[in-house]
């Protein structure tokens, strides 16, 4: 009931999408992951402020919600660039030369894994097996799966993401 | 036999020219007939009995008989759940993605029948977060099926209703473990749960729940439509049906094939995958994903089925094999695997949370020339104590140790020479 | 019961009990971390591994986690098996990989569960040579220290704090080898049971911050069994001293009362003992509220002159003083001149509580029994503030249904996650009919905002409906839901309290409980009293009410005030007048406004410096024993009374606390001496009980800067304890005399299991304390009459709200508590506030109490009612019945009164 501070809020659209998930679940809390992903879809990541707003919407504590958020690798609790590049580092891709690819990607983007390019264009992250093992090595940029990646294709691949 | 009768999972895809099968095409191949037969003409227990008789075994990795599992659901009032495990994060595994991407209605139909069998009113597809294309295609299939009245209230005019939803995962391999999956579905941290209670008795939101793999559920419609005998006869060995096998690694033609259960390893590698690329020699395979024990030369003529592979000291797992050729350092490959498993540990129980990073660290030391005498004992100790089922809270760590313990067994000399010489002989001077 | 075998030896346990608990109940050494008797098993640490055999022919067996294994007939396991032992050692090796090995600078060192298990499993050589993970720690507020690098990820902290105690601001973050336990961002841990983290955490992640400021190893503490002075539950505690300072209070297990947990008021409220505001010397008032400190002899001269004078002498006792001191004072002044020291309204309500205890018609539950209720109605008092440990038990009571559901599904009751997951949010119904939102709201089925007077009426109506004397309530209403649930229940519990000073509320609650009993239920009635010894003091009796005593004082007389600040008992005007007109001898622990107005002040011993008995809400007499001898002139109040008596030439008939206790037994407290043995008690006929552990290290060194001679340990003539490490403490002695727990190999508080008959069972010799029969009091003592409503007028009905931190007199002067205390506040329904133009955090002038308060908005407040912070330090805490409110634009938020306590160290 300490109602005076200005609390950060979610947009009507975000709330509508989250409520839609809640409608199909037995309780509000169960929508925690969906809600985090929905907000992330709109804002790129889940800030402390967003986290607070989501926790209020779901009637759960921030601690509990952040416990959930920090468990899942696809929930970003730190800001990311406009595009998220995820390079598979699992075994099939490894066999097909993912280590060399990873080095090449880092040098082309000029950042290491976990970092964002200074122009905020790309955030580079490792990812586990993308289910594209027969077309290894693979990577994913945003929602696009890119298969049979080779170093010489990288430049044109990245070029498609402004 | 028609293509669909020979290849119940992928036949229709091939028939229409390897395109995704949506409603019109699906109905053109006897689509939703099985669901109609089950829902309008069968008793739920009859469906369970048929699946039991057909000896359908779970394709999620453990190979548990599906009908038996369904039979565990108690006859109680209230909500029950069917959950399709579409998490598919086992490295080297890409079969469920194919099924959902190309034959989404088959999964939907399988789920209708399964839900009817256990009398679940609600069903979820727990789908890996990175599976964007499969999600879109499955969502379209669900929409199409709802529009036709195959989902929703009073399916086929019967009393049976089913609400089917997709839950996109927030990531983490452990969420494929069925009890962790249930926690994730409930919006919680994806930590596994203790058993008892087993999910059929108390699963999602404390209600009776069945979790089945995508491929398992895709097998169900044809069993209902074409019968138990037909299904049992598909397999080459004692295991029934077909299997989506996959091969990845340095072969000429990596990919997936639906083949009779029990197809020999050598046939898979040499015929279907086109043999090794560029004269590479095959040294070992992980037969069913990253969490299975290595098989080596002496095993290459075995049949890929549950019993045979188990007898050889490994597991069929997901049936998608990863090949290690002679250009790959077994120590470095082990490190890659253990990096994955340590990273994907949920962090709940000590041996997995603390032991796997230790293993990874020791492997990195060995690979990078910092190995010391005693390191192999440390690995062996960890392998033994982390790996025994029951020592850890769930089977994640057990799976993690399988490729390690077999690598230590089959490629021991590689480990020893790394420590002895202080370097990795697979590395070229340049790198 | 099932027979089973551990290492070939046959044992018996309840079938289905978990094996770890069964083994520990046999006092066997089996390492563990994540299991906790009150939190159940989760199987996270994998430390409790044993080898389980299929049958007697199975020689190999397989490893099982004892905490997840149910005992069954014929079960065969081995703890000693080398494979199991080796696995357990490996678990420690894993846990130690990232542990900082900072034992020498760690507050847990010497009583660390992790240290114990490390030694027990034999892990000693480090093979891990990779980098350790490191963490940033958080400032978690005045109570709890945080050092995450020591964490072994057993999940006990969150399981206690969030799952058990309902805390919302401690979480488990991250995954894999990077699990973090803390808050989302730095800040005070809000839950009032946070202090238990200190004891629940098996290593030094969560530590007692005030203790750390004046840190001492466990083995250098001198401890005694004590009883919490925080509220009427009377949780058992271990109080521990060094260098003349009370250093800390820990939970002292009691199967029927506090179990394994106490609240933060109890744990951190004891620092008043070391306060600069202690009265440490006798003083004579020089008029303007200042004192001249004089030696005992000269002060006693003045005091005895007053006592001897021709003026009439009256005595005012105290609900925070021991039964013994109250009885002594009553003896000194005579029953007709004695007032037990409770406010009028409080006395009337407390009397009703005692009458309920005496009545066969209702059952006053122990805390453990509360957990067995299957329906709860809280009436008119927020016991989360006034009896926190009981509120914690209510949280467990509502969980009761989950155990029933689990049993049906074949899930063992100790399988914590399984039980919780299966039951989801199903709870036994708990209803709250109070003014203001309770912290129990999150587990309540429904709440209704009600003024306590209305709650009383509501209870009476309910009682009539249940008795069939009245038509059922209108369907769909709160009342209808409550009555339906109560009618359906088997073991309903009615909860109320005396804090409202409303005797009719207590009577109504009793009537309801009685009608439920008549309806065939195992009904229970929990009424929280105001203070640690409210029930005891009330039972001492005496003819004077507080008003009468003040009137006598105003007429001019001599008065002995025993550990009481009269300003907390009546309104300031009357107290001022009384103090002005009379000659007052105050004996107290801390300086108080009353002492400021006294002629003579005598330094009284605190609970930690004296021995005595409190009587709790269920009429359980509990003995606390002197922890240390105070410096200087401080004496227990009863001893001052003896001195006054002898000055007057009368012989009290006692010269030790023991004899005095016996006297109490004769004066209505039959059985009280059984609360704990006296000074002649010796274990096995020969040994005193050691206040110090075997390893007490400081004795020869602690005063080495003054003398190199080993000081002789003080002889204790008052108790059966020794100020020494020589003596017994095996747990086989009388359980009231257990000063700490320690057992070979078990330096941490986990050693408790070696002192229990079985896990969570009573102490080896039964649980201490004795429930008294109050009928003597009811027969022989005057019954206080209900307080008259004060005739104040105004738009709002008021209701006093007693904040957990700050409303109890002594703990409010403990420095860590001071940091958590609110400034005076007034709580209003948002609509009322809006109408008056009041905003959250702004000021409101409350006419009836003559001051401004900080506005708090709470939709759980009934419209037209204002909740007023009560019991905070200051002079005007008597809530009035009605008041007007107006905005105070000038308002500046500040603490009232002067806590006057500094943080040391
Ligand atoms: C660590 C771990 C990860 C798993 N991941 C998957 C998965 O991604 N997909 C899957 O179907 N089963 C997975 N499983 C197996 C499931 O727990 C479960 O056995 C399976 O979903 C049951 O389906 P089925 O009976 O149809 O095989 C995993 C098991 C473990 C221990
Ligand atoms: S083995 Fe333990 S830590 Fe590892 S994933 Fe399973 S429960 Fe989590
Ligand atoms: S005490 Fe058994 S696993 Fe922790």
Coordinates of C-alpha atoms in Angstrom, one line a residue, chain C residues 303-604:
Chain C
X303 CA 14.8 4.1 50.4
X304 CA 14.3 2.5 53.7
X305 CA 13.4 5.8 55.3
X306 CA 10.6 6.0 52.8
X307 CA 9.6 2.4 53.4
X308 CA 9.7 2.9 57.1
X309 CA 7.9 6.2 57.2
X310 CA 4.4 6.5 58.4
X311 CA 3.2 7.1 54.9
X312 CA 1.2 4.2 53.5
X313 CA 3.3 1.9 51.3
X314 CA 2.0 0.4 48.1
X315 CA 3.7 -1.7 45.5
X316 CA 3.3 -1.8 41.8
X317 CA 4.5 -5.0 40.1
X318 CA 5.2 -5.7 36.5
X319 CA 4.3 -8.0 33.7
X320 CA 7.9 -7.9 32.6
X321 CA 9.4 -8.8 36.0
X322 CA 9.6 -12.4 37.2
X323 CA 6.9 -14.0 39.2
X324 CA 9.3 -14.1 42.1
X325 CA 10.0 -10.4 42.2
X326 CA 6.3 -9.7 41.9
X327 CA 5.4 -12.0 44.7
X328 CA 8.2 -10.6 46.8
X329 CA 6.9 -7.1 46.4
X330 CA 3.4 -8.2 47.1
X331 CA 4.6 -9.7 50.3
X332 CA 6.5 -6.5 51.2
X333 CA 3.5 -4.2 50.8
X334 CA 0.7 -6.6 51.5
X335 CA -1.9 -7.9 49.1
X336 CA -4.3 -5.0 49.7
X337 CA -1.6 -2.6 48.7
X338 CA -0.3 -4.4 45.7
X339 CA -1.1 -3.8 42.0
X340 CA 0.3 -6.3 39.5
X341 CA 1.3 -3.5 37.3
X342 CA -0.9 -4.1 34.2
X343 CA -2.9 -1.3 32.7
X344 CA -6.6 -1.6 33.7
X345 CA -7.8 -2.7 30.4
X346 CA -4.9 -5.1 30.0
X347 CA -5.6 -6.6 33.4
X348 CA -9.2 -7.2 32.6
X349 CA -8.4 -8.9 29.3
X350 CA -5.6 -10.9 30.8
X351 CA -7.9 -12.0 33.5
X352 CA -10.3 -13.4 30.8
X353 CA -7.3 -15.2 29.3
X354 CA -6.6 -16.8 32.6
X355 CA -10.2 -17.7 33.2
X356 CA -10.1 -19.4 29.8
X357 CA -7.1 -21.4 30.7
X358 CA -8.8 -22.5 33.9
X359 CA -12.0 -23.5 32.1
X360 CA -12.3 -27.1 31.0
X361 CA -14.4 -26.0 28.2
X362 CA -11.6 -24.9 25.9
X363 CA -8.1 -26.1 25.1
X364 CA -5.3 -23.6 25.1
X365 CA -2.9 -25.0 22.5
X366 CA 0.8 -25.2 22.6
X367 CA 2.6 -23.8 19.6
X368 CA 3.0 -27.3 18.3
X369 CA -0.7 -27.9 18.7
X370 CA -1.5 -24.8 16.8
X371 CA 0.1 -26.5 13.8
X372 CA -2.6 -29.2 13.9
X373 CA -5.5 -26.9 13.5
X374 CA -7.6 -27.4 10.4
X375 CA -9.4 -24.1 10.4
X376 CA -8.4 -20.8 12.0
X377 CA -10.2 -17.6 12.7
X378 CA -8.1 -14.6 13.9
X379 CA -10.2 -12.2 15.8
X380 CA -9.3 -8.6 16.5
X381 CA -5.6 -9.0 17.1
X382 CA -2.8 -9.2 14.6
X383 CA -0.7 -11.8 16.3
X384 CA 1.9 -11.5 13.6
X385 CA 2.9 -8.5 15.6
X386 CA 2.0 -9.5 19.1
X387 CA 2.9 -13.3 19.2
X388 CA 5.1 -13.8 16.1
X389 CA 6.1 -17.3 16.9
X390 CA 2.5 -18.3 17.1
X391 CA 1.8 -16.6 13.8
X392 CA 4.6 -18.7 12.3
X393 CA 2.8 -21.8 13.6
X394 CA -0.4 -20.6 11.9
X395 CA 1.5 -20.6 8.6
X396 CA 2.3 -24.3 9.2
X397 CA -1.2 -25.0 10.3
X398 CA -2.7 -24.0 7.0
X399 CA -0.2 -26.2 5.3
X400 CA -1.7 -29.2 7.2
X401 CA -4.0 -30.0 4.3
X402 CA -1.1 -30.6 2.0
X403 CA 0.1 -33.4 4.2
X404 CA -3.3 -35.0 4.0
X405 CA -3.3 -34.7 0.2
X406 CA 0.3 -36.0 0.0
X407 CA -0.6 -39.0 2.1
X408 CA -3.4 -39.8 -0.2
X409 CA -1.0 -39.6 -3.2
X410 CA 1.6 -41.8 -1.5
X411 CA 4.0 -38.9 -1.0
X412 CA 5.9 -39.1 2.3
X413 CA 5.2 -36.1 4.6
X414 CA 8.9 -35.3 4.8
X415 CA 9.3 -35.1 1.1
X416 CA 9.1 -31.3 1.1
X417 CA 9.1 -30.4 -2.6
X418 CA 6.7 -33.2 -3.4
X419 CA 4.3 -32.3 -0.8
X420 CA 4.3 -28.6 -1.8
X421 CA 4.1 -29.3 -5.5
X422 CA 1.3 -31.7 -5.1
X423 CA -0.8 -29.5 -2.8
X424 CA -0.1 -26.3 -4.8
X425 CA -2.0 -23.5 -3.1
X426 CA -4.4 -25.7 -1.2
X427 CA -4.5 -24.6 2.4
X428 CA -6.6 -25.1 5.5
X429 CA -8.8 -22.1 5.7
X430 CA -7.5 -19.2 7.8
X431 CA -9.8 -16.2 8.3
X432 CA -8.7 -12.8 9.6
X433 CA -11.2 -10.4 11.1
X434 CA -9.0 -7.5 12.2
X435 CA -8.3 -3.9 11.6
X436 CA -5.4 -3.5 9.3
X437 CA -3.7 -5.9 6.9
X438 CA -1.9 -8.7 8.7
X439 CA 1.4 -10.2 7.5
X440 CA -0.6 -13.5 7.6
X441 CA -2.8 -12.2 4.8
X442 CA -0.9 -14.1 2.1
X443 CA -2.1 -17.4 3.6
X444 CA -5.6 -16.3 4.5
X445 CA -8.6 -17.6 2.7
X446 CA -10.5 -14.4 3.4
X447 CA -10.1 -11.3 5.5
X448 CA -12.6 -8.8 6.7
X449 CA -11.7 -5.4 8.0
X450 CA -13.2 -5.2 11.5
X451 CA -12.7 -3.0 14.5
X452 CA -12.0 -5.3 17.5
X453 CA -15.3 -4.4 19.1
X454 CA -17.1 -5.6 16.0
X455 CA -14.9 -8.7 15.9
X456 CA -16.2 -9.5 19.4
X457 CA -19.8 -9.1 18.3
X458 CA -19.0 -11.2 15.2
X459 CA -17.5 -14.0 17.4
X460 CA -20.6 -14.0 19.6
X461 CA -22.9 -14.2 16.6
X462 CA -20.8 -17.1 15.2
X463 CA -21.0 -18.9 18.5
X464 CA -24.8 -18.6 18.4
X465 CA -25.0 -19.8 14.8
X466 CA -22.8 -22.8 15.7
X467 CA -24.9 -23.5 18.7
X468 CA -28.0 -23.3 16.5
X469 CA -29.4 -20.5 18.5
X470 CA -29.5 -18.2 15.6
X471 CA -30.2 -18.3 11.9
X472 CA -27.4 -18.9 9.6
X473 CA -25.7 -15.9 8.0
X474 CA -26.6 -14.6 4.7
X475 CA -25.0 -16.8 2.1
X476 CA -22.0 -15.4 0.3
X477 CA -20.9 -13.2 3.2
X478 CA -17.6 -13.5 5.0
X479 CA -19.6 -14.5 8.1
X480 CA -21.3 -17.3 6.2
X481 CA -18.0 -18.6 4.8
X482 CA -16.4 -18.6 8.3
X483 CA -19.3 -20.3 9.9
X484 CA -19.5 -23.0 7.2
X485 CA -15.8 -23.7 7.5
X486 CA -15.9 -23.8 11.3
X487 CA -18.9 -26.1 11.2
X488 CA -17.0 -28.4 8.8
X489 CA -13.7 -28.4 10.7
X490 CA -12.4 -31.0 13.1
X491 CA -9.8 -29.0 15.0
X492 CA -10.8 -25.3 14.7
X493 CA -8.6 -22.7 16.3
X494 CA -9.8 -19.3 17.5
X495 CA -7.1 -16.7 17.8
X496 CA -7.2 -13.4 19.7
X497 CA -5.2 -11.4 22.1
X498 CA -5.2 -8.9 24.9
X499 CA -3.4 -6.2 23.2
X500 CA -6.6 -4.4 22.4
X501 CA -7.3 -4.3 26.1
X502 CA -10.7 -5.5 25.3
X503 CA -11.9 -8.1 27.8
X504 CA -15.2 -8.7 25.9
X505 CA -13.2 -9.6 22.8
X506 CA -11.4 -12.3 24.7
X507 CA -14.6 -13.5 26.3
X508 CA -16.3 -13.6 22.9
X509 CA -13.4 -15.6 21.4
X510 CA -13.7 -18.0 24.3
X511 CA -17.5 -18.3 23.8
X512 CA -16.9 -19.2 20.2
X513 CA -14.2 -21.8 21.1
X514 CA -16.5 -23.2 23.7
X515 CA -19.5 -23.4 21.3
X516 CA -17.2 -25.3 18.8
X517 CA -16.2 -27.7 21.5
X518 CA -19.9 -28.3 22.4
X519 CA -20.5 -28.9 18.7
X520 CA -18.1 -31.8 19.1
X521 CA -14.9 -30.4 17.8
X522 CA -11.4 -30.4 19.2
X523 CA -11.5 -26.7 19.4
X524 CA -8.6 -24.6 20.5
X525 CA -8.3 -21.0 21.8
X526 CA -5.1 -19.0 21.5
X527 CA -5.1 -15.7 23.2
X528 CA -1.8 -13.8 23.2
X529 CA -1.1 -11.8 26.2
X530 CA 0.9 -8.5 26.1
X531 CA 4.1 -9.3 27.7
X532 CA 6.4 -12.1 28.7
X533 CA 5.0 -12.4 32.2
X534 CA 1.6 -10.7 31.8
X535 CA -0.1 -13.9 32.9
X536 CA 2.2 -14.5 35.8
X537 CA 1.9 -10.9 37.1
X538 CA -1.8 -11.0 36.8
X539 CA -1.9 -14.2 38.8
X540 CA 0.1 -12.6 41.6
X541 CA -3.1 -10.7 42.2
X542 CA -3.3 -8.0 44.8
X543 CA -6.2 -5.7 45.4
X544 CA -5.2 -2.6 43.5
X545 CA -5.9 -1.9 39.9
X546 CA -3.6 0.5 38.1
X547 CA -6.1 3.3 38.4
X548 CA -6.5 2.7 42.1
X549 CA -2.8 2.5 42.6
X550 CA -2.3 5.8 40.8
X551 CA -5.1 7.3 42.8
X552 CA -3.5 6.2 46.0
X553 CA -0.2 7.7 44.8
X554 CA -1.9 11.0 43.9
X555 CA -3.2 11.1 47.5
X556 CA 0.3 10.8 48.7
X557 CA 2.0 7.6 49.7
X558 CA 5.2 5.7 49.3
X559 CA 5.4 3.4 46.4
X560 CA 7.8 0.7 45.2
X561 CA 7.6 0.4 41.4
X562 CA 9.0 -2.9 40.2
X563 CA 10.5 -2.9 36.7
X564 CA 7.6 -0.9 35.3
X565 CA 7.2 2.3 33.4
X566 CA 3.9 3.6 34.5
X567 CA 3.6 5.8 31.5
X568 CA 3.0 2.7 29.5
X569 CA 0.1 1.8 31.8
X570 CA -2.0 4.9 32.1
X571 CA -2.2 8.3 30.5
X572 CA 0.5 10.7 31.1
X573 CA -1.5 13.2 33.1
X574 CA -2.5 10.7 35.7
X575 CA 1.0 9.3 36.0
X576 CA 2.5 12.8 36.3
X577 CA 0.1 13.6 39.1
X578 CA 0.8 10.3 40.9
X579 CA 4.5 10.6 40.6
X580 CA 4.5 14.2 41.8
X581 CA 2.4 13.5 44.9
X582 CA 4.2 10.3 46.1
X583 CA 7.6 9.1 47.2
X584 CA 8.7 6.6 44.6
X585 CA 11.3 3.9 44.7
X586 CA 11.9 2.5 41.3
X587 CA 13.9 -0.6 40.7
X588 CA 14.5 -1.1 37.0
X589 CA 16.9 -2.3 34.4
X590 CA 16.8 0.7 32.1
X591 CA 16.2 4.4 32.7
X592 CA 12.5 5.1 32.1
X593 CA 10.3 8.2 32.3
X594 CA 9.0 6.8 35.6
X595 CA 12.4 6.4 37.0
X596 CA 13.0 10.0 36.0
X597 CA 10.3 11.0 38.4
X598 CA 11.3 8.8 41.2
X599 CA 12.9 9.6 44.6
X600 CA 15.1 6.6 44.5
X601 CA 16.2 4.4 41.7
X602 CA 17.8 1.0 42.3
X603 CA 19.7 -0.9 39.6
X604 CA 17.8 -4.1 38.8

